[in-house]
Coordinates of C-alpha atoms and ligand atoms in Angstrom, one line a residue:
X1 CA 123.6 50.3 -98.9
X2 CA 123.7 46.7 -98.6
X3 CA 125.1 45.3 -101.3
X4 CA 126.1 47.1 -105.1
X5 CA 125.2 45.2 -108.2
X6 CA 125.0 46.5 -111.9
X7 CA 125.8 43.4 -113.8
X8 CA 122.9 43.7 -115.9
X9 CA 120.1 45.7 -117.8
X10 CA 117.2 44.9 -114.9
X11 CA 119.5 47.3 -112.4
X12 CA 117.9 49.1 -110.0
X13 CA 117.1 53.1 -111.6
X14 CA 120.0 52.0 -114.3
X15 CA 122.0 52.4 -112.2
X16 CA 123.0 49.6 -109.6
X17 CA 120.7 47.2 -107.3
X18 CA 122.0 48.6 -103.6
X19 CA 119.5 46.6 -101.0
X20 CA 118.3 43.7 -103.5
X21 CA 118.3 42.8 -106.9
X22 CA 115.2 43.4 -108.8
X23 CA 115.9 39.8 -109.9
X24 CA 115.3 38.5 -106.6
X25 CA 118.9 37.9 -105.5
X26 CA 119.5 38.7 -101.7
X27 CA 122.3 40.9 -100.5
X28 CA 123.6 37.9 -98.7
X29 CA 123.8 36.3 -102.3
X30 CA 125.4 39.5 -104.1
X31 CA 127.6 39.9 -101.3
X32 CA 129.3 36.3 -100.8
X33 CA 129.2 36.3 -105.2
X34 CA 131.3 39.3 -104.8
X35 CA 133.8 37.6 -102.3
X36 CA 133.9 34.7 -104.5
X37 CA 135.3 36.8 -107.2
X38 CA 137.5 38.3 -105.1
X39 CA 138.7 34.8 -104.0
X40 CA 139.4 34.1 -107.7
X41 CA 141.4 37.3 -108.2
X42 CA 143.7 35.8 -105.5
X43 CA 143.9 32.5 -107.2
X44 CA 144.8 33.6 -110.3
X45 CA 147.5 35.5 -108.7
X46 CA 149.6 32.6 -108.5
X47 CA 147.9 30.4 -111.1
X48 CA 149.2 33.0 -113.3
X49 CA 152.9 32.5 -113.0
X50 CA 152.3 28.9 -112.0
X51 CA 150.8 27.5 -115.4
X52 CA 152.1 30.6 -117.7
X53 CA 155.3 30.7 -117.0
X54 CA 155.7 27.1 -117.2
X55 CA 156.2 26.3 -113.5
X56 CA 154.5 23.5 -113.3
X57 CA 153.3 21.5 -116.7
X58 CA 150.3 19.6 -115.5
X59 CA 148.0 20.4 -117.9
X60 CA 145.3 18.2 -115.6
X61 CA 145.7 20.5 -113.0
X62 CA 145.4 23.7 -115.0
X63 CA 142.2 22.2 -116.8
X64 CA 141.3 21.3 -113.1
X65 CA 141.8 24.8 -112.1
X66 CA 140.8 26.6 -114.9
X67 CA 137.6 24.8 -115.2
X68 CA 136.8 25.3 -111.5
X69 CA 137.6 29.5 -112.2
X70 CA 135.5 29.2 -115.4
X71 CA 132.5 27.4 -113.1
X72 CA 132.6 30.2 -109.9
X73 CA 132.4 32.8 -112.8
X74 CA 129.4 31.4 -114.2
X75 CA 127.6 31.1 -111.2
X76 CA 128.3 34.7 -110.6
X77 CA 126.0 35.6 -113.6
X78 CA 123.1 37.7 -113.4
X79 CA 120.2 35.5 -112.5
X80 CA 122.1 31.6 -112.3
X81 CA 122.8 31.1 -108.6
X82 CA 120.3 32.8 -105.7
X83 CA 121.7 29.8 -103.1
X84 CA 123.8 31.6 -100.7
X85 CA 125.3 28.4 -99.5
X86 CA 126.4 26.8 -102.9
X87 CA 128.2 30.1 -103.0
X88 CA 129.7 29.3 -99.9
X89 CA 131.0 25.7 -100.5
X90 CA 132.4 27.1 -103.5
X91 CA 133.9 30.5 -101.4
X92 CA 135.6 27.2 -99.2
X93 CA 136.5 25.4 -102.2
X94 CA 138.0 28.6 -103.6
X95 CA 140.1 28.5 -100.5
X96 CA 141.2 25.4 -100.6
X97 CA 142.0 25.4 -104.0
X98 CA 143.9 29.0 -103.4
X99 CA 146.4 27.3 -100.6
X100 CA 147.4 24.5 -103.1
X101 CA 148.6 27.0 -105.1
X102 CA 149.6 29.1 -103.0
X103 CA 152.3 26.7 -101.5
X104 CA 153.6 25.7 -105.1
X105 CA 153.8 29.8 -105.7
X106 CA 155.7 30.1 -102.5
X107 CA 158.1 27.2 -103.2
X108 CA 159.4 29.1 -105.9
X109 CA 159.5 32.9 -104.7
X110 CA 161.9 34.6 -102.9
X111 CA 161.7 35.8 -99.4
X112 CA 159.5 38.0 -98.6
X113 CA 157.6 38.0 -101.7
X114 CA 154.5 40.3 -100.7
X115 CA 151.0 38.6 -101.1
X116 CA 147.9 40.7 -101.8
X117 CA 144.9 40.4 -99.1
X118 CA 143.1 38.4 -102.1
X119 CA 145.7 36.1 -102.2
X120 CA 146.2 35.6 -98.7
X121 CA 143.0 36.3 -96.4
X122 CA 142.2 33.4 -94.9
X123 CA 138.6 32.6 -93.0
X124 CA 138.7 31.5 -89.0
X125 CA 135.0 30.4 -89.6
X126 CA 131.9 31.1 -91.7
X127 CA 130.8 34.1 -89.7
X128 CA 134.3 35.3 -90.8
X129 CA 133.1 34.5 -94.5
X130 CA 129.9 36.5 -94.0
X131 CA 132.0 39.7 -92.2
X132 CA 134.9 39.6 -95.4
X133 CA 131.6 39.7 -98.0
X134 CA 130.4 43.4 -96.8
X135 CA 133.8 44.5 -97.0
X136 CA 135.0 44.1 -101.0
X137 CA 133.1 44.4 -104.0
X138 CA 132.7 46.5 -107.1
X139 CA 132.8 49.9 -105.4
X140 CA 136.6 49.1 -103.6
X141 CA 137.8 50.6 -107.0
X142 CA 137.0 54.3 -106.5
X143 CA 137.9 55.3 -110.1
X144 CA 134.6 55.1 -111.9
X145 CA 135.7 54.8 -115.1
X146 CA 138.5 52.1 -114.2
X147 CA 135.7 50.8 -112.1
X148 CA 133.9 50.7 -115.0
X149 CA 136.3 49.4 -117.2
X150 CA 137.6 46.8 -114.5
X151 CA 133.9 45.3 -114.4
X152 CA 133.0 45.7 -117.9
X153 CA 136.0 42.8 -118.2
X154 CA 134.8 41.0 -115.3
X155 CA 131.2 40.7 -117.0
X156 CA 133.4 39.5 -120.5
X157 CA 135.3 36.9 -118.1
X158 CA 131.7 34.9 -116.6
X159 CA 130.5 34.8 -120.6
X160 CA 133.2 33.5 -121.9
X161 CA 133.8 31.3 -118.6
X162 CA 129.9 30.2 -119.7
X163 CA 131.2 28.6 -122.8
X164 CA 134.6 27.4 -121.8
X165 CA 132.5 25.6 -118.8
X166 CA 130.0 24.0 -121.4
X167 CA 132.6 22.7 -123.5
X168 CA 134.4 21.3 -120.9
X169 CA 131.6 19.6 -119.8
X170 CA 131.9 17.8 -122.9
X171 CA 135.7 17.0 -122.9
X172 CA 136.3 19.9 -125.1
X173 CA 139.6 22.7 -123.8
X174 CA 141.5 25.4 -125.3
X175 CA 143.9 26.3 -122.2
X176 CA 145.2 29.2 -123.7
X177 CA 141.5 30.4 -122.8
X178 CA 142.4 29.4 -118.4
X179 CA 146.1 31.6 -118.8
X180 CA 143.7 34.4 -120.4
X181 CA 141.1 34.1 -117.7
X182 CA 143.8 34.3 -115.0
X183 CA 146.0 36.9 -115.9
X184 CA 142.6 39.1 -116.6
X185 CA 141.8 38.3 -112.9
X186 CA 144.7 39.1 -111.8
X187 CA 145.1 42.4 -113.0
X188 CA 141.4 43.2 -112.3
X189 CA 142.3 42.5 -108.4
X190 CA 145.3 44.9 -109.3
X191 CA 145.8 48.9 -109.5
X192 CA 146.6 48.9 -113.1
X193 CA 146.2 51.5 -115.4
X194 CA 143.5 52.7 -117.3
X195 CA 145.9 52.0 -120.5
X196 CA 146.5 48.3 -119.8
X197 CA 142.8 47.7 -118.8
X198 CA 141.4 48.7 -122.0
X199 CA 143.6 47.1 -124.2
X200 CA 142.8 43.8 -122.0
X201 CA 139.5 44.8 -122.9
X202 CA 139.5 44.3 -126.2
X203 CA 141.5 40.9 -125.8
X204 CA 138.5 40.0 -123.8
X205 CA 136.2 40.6 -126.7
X206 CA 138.5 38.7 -128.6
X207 CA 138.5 35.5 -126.2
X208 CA 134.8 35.1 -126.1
X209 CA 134.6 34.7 -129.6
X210 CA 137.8 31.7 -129.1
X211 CA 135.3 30.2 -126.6
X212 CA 132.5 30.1 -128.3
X213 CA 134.6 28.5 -131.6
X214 CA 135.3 26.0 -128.4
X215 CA 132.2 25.0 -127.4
X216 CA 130.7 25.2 -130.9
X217 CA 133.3 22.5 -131.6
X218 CA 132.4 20.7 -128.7
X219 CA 129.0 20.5 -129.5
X220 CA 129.4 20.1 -133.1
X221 CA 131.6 17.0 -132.7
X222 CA 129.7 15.4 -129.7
X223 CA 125.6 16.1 -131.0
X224 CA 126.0 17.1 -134.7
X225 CA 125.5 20.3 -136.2
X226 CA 122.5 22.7 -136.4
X227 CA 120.3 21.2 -139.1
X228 CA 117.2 23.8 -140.1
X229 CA 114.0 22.3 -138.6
X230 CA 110.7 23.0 -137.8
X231 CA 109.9 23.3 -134.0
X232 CA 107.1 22.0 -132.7
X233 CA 105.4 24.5 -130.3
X234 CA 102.5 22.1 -129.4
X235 CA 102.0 19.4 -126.4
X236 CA 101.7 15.4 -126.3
X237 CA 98.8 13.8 -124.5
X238 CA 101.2 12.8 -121.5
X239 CA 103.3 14.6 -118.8
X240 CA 106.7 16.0 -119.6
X241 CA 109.7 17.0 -118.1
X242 CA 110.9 20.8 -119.0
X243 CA 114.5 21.5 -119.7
X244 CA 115.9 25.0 -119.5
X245 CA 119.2 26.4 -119.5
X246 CA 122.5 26.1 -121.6
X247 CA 123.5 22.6 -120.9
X248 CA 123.1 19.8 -123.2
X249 CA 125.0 16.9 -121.5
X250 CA 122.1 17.3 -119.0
X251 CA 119.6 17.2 -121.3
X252 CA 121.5 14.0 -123.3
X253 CA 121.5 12.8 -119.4
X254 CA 117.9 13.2 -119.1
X255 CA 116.9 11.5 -122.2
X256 CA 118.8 8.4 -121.7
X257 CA 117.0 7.7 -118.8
X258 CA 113.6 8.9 -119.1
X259 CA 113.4 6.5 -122.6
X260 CA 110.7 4.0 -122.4
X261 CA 109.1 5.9 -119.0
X262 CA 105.6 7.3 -121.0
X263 CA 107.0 10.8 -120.5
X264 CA 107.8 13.2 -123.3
X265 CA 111.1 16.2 -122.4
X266 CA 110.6 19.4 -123.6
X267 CA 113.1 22.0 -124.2
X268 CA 112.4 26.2 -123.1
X269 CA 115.0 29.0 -123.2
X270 CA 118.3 28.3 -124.4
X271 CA 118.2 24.6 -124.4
X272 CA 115.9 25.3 -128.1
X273 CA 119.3 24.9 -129.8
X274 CA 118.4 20.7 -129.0
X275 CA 115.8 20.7 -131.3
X276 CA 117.9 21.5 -134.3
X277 CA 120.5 19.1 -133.1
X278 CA 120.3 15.4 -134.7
X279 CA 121.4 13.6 -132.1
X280 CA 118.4 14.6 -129.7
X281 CA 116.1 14.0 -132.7
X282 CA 116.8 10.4 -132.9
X283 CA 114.8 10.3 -129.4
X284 CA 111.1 9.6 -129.7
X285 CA 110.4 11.2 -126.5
X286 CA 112.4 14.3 -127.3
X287 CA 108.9 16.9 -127.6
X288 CA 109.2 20.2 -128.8
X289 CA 109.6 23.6 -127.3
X290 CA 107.3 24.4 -124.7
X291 CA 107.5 28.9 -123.6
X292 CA 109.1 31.8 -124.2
X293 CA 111.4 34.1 -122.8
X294 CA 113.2 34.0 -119.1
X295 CA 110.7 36.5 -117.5
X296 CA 107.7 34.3 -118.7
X297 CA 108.6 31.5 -116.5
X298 CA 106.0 32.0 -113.2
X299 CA 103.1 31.8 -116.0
X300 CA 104.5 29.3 -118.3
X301 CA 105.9 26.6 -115.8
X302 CA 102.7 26.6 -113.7
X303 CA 101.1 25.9 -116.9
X304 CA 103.6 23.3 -117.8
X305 CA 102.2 20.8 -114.9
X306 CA 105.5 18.8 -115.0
X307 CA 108.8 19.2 -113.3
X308 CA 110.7 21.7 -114.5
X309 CA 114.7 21.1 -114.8
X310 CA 116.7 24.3 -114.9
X311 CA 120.7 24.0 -115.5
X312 CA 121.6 27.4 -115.7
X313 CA 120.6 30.8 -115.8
X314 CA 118.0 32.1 -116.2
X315 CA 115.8 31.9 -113.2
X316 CA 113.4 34.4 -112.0
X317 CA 111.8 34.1 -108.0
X318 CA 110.1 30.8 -108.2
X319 CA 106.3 31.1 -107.6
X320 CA 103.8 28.8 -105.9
X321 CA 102.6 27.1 -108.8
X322 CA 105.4 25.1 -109.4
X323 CA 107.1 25.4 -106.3
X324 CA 107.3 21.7 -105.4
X325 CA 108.4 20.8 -108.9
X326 CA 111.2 22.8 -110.0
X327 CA 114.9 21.8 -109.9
X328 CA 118.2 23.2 -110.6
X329 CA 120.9 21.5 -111.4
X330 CA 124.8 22.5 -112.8
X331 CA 125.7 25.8 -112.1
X332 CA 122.1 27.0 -111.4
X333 CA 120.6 27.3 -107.8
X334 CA 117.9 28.2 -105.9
X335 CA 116.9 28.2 -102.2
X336 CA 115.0 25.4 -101.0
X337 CA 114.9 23.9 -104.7
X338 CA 116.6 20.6 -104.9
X339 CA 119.9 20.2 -106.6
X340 CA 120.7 17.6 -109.2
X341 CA 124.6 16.9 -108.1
X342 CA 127.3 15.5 -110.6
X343 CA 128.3 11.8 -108.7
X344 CA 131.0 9.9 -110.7
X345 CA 130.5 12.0 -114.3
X346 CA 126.8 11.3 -114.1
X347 CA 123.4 12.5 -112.5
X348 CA 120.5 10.5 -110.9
X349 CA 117.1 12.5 -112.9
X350 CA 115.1 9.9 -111.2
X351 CA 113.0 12.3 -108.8
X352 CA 112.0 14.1 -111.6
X353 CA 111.4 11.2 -113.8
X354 CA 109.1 9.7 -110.9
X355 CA 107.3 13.1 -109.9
X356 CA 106.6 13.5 -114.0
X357 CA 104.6 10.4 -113.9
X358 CA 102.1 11.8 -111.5
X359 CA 101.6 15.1 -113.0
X360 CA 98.9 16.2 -115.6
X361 CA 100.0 16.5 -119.3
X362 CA 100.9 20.3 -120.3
X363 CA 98.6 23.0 -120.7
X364 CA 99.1 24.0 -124.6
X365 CA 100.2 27.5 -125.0
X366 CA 98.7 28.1 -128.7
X367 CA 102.1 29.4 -129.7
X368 CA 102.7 28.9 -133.9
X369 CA 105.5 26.8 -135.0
X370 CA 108.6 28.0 -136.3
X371 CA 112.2 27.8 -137.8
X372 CA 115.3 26.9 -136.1
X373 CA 118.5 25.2 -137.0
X374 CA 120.7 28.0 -139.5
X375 CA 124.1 27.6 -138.2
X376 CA 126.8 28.6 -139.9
X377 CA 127.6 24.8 -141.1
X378 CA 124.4 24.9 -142.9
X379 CA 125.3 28.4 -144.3
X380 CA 128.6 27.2 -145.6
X381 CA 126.8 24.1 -147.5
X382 CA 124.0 26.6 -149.1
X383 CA 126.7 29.2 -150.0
X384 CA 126.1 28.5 -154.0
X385 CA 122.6 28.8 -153.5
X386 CA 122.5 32.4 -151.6
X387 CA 125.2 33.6 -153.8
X388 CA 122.8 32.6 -156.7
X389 CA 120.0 34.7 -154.8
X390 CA 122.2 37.5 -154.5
X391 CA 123.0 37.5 -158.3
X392 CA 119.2 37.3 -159.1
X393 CA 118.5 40.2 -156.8
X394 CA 115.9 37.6 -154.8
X395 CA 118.3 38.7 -151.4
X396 CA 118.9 42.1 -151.0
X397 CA 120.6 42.2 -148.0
X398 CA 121.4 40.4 -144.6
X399 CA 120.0 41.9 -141.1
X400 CA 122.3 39.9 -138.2
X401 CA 120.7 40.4 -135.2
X402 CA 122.0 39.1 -131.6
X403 CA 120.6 39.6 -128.0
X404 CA 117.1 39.4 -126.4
X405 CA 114.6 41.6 -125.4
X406 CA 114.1 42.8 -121.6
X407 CA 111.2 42.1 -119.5
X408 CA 110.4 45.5 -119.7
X409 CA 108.5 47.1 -122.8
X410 CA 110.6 50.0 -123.2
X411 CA 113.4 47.0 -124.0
X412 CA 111.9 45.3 -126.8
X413 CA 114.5 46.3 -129.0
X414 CA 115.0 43.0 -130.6
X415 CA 111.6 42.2 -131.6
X416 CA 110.6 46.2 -132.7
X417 CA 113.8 46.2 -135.2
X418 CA 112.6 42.5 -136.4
X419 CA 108.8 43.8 -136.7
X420 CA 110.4 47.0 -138.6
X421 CA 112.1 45.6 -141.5
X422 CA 110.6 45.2 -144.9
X423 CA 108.2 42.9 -146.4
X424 CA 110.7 41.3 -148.4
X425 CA 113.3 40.6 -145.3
Ligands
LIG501 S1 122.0 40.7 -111.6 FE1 120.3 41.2 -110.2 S2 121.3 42.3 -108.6 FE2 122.7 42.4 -110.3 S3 122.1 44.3 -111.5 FE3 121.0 42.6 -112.4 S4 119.0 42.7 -111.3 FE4 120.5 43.8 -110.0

């Protein structure tokens, strides 16, 4: 066995990718993701104390920290980050980060005070890096079921470390969501009982949902709020750059300098909440939704013709068809793709801006319009109106439905219960 991954539905026989993922992630990858986590264990040990217990009261340094924590966690997700050496740079960064707080930990604690190996294992070189990663990961815990549990919270950690990144990314923070993160990590890195890990469990469940009030906020407050709209499946007459992924700042990013170039952005994925949004409708450039789901990409972005900008997951094993025009940028990575990098709270789109205007127009995909846009803000402003319905028996009842289907037909949950529901729904 290489490497041991069950993070997700795709797993290898249900039951754990052992010499590569069938997403395409390499051992290497799975390996160094697994010492990054393990890295962040050992921070938390003393960020714990340090920022909970009131040690220190820089609340820059804990957003500093926590929002590093909350990005590593991210880029552990599923099928975000197949670059082996981002994962490095941010195993060293890790480090780095780790001594600083180590020595303010240390400042403070008596002699003696006896450091766990995640908390004090400390690389003589990168070939010491690649030896550490085939030595911890999910299987150190021998207890299945606390492995279980133990993982099941790691897994609630990257999605609510997902939204706490976005929002940050937007000036948005609820720190009471970093102390959460590390005292989870900390006790995940920990023997504790089965008793303490499910109850930290359920507060796990419980933070996601105060991270995603965060970033709903955030984007609320910084693009508007979901307005129902009509999407626009179709294509313009001139080429386009594709956006996927979760983040909007880089599509806001995008936008801003692409106006007045004769190219048209798209949105694909995730990034479809945009097109409900009003501040990316005020752009005249801003085109409509162009694909489908994650596992469609090989067929749909060679179709696209234009460069295609991914900042986060998902991304499946690029193909040839678009091989020279993809990008990643944010958490998202991919070998040999090029990397959009943050410099000075911005980032340079240019290349794809210049490689859009020597590419063909998309290729439609005949896909019918539809309806996007009812957030709850909406909801709360129609309340009369439902209620009304209710009262006249025109709504009968509500069907909330949240997820997405798999790649493979057996899990096409989401669209069989939608196909199944009455006439009338
Ligand atoms: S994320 Fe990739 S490696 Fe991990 S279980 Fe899923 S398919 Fe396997």
């Amino acid at each position: 066995m290489n490497m041991f991954c069950y993070q997700c539905q795709e797993t290898g026989n249900g039951k754990g990718c052992t010499t590569q993922g069938i997403c395409g992630k390499t051992d290497e990858t799975a390996n160094l993701q697994d010492l990054l986590i393990y890295l962040l264990q050992g921070m938390s040990f003393y960020a714990l104390p340090l920022f909970h217990d009131k040690k220190t009261t820089d609340t820059e340094f804990l957003r500093k920290t926590g929002v590093f924590v909350a990005e590593c966690l991210f880029t552990t997700i599923t099928n975000t980050n197949f670059d082996a050496e981002r994962i490095i740079a941010l195993i060293e960064k890790a480090l780095v980060q780790r001594e600083m707080l180590r020595g303010l930990y240390l400042a403070n604690a008596p002699a003696g005070t006896k450091l766990p190996d995640n908390a004090s294992w400390m690389p003589a070189d990168r070939d010491e890096i690649f030896r550490k990663s085939l030595k911890v990961g999910v299987l150190d815990e021998q207890d299945a079921d606390i492995r279980s549990v133990k993982e099941t919270i790691t897994y609630g950690l990257k999605g609510l470390s997902a939204y706490a990144y976005h929002a940050a990314t937007l000036g948005f923070y609820d720190d009471e969501i970093f102390h959460f993160t590390f005292g989870a990590l900390n006790k995940v890195g920990l023997n504790t009982p089965m008793d303490e890990l499910l109850e930290l469990l359920v507060e796990t469940g419980a933070f996601n949902v105060a991270a995603m009030a965060v970033l709903d906020q955030a984007n609320s407050a910084t693009y508007g709020n979901p307005e129902p709209t009509k999407v626009s499946t179709g294509i313009r007459n001139r080429p386009g750059i594709l956006v996927s992924g979760h983040d909007l700042k880089d599509l806001e990013l995008l936008l801003k300098q692409s106006e007045g170039k004769d190219i048209d952005i798209y949105t694909n994925g995730e990034m479809i909440l945009a097109q409900s949004l009003p501040y990316f409708k005020k752009f005249a450039h801003f085109a409509g939704n162009y694909g489908n789901a994650w596992w469609q990409q090989p067929e749909e972005f060679t179709k696209f013709n234009g460069p295609v900008l991914l900042t986060s997951n998902c991304i499946v094993p690029v193909e040839k068809g678009y091989a020279e025009r993809i990008f990643t940028t944010s958490v998202a990575g991919y070998p040999g793709v090029p990397h959009i990098e943050e410099d000075g709270g911005t980032k340079d789109f240019s290349a794809l801006i210049s490689l859009a205007l020597r590419c063909l127009p998309p290729t439609p995909l005949n896909e019918p319009d539809f309806m996007s846009g009812f957030g709850h803000h909406f909801l709360h402003t129609a309340k009369d109106k439902v209620i009304d319905l209710i009262k006249k028996g025109k709504i009968k009842r509500f069907v909330a439905m949240g997820g997405c289907d798999g790649r493979d037909r057996a899990r096409a949950y989401y669209t069989e219960r939608a196909l199944s529901l009455p006439e009338d729904t």
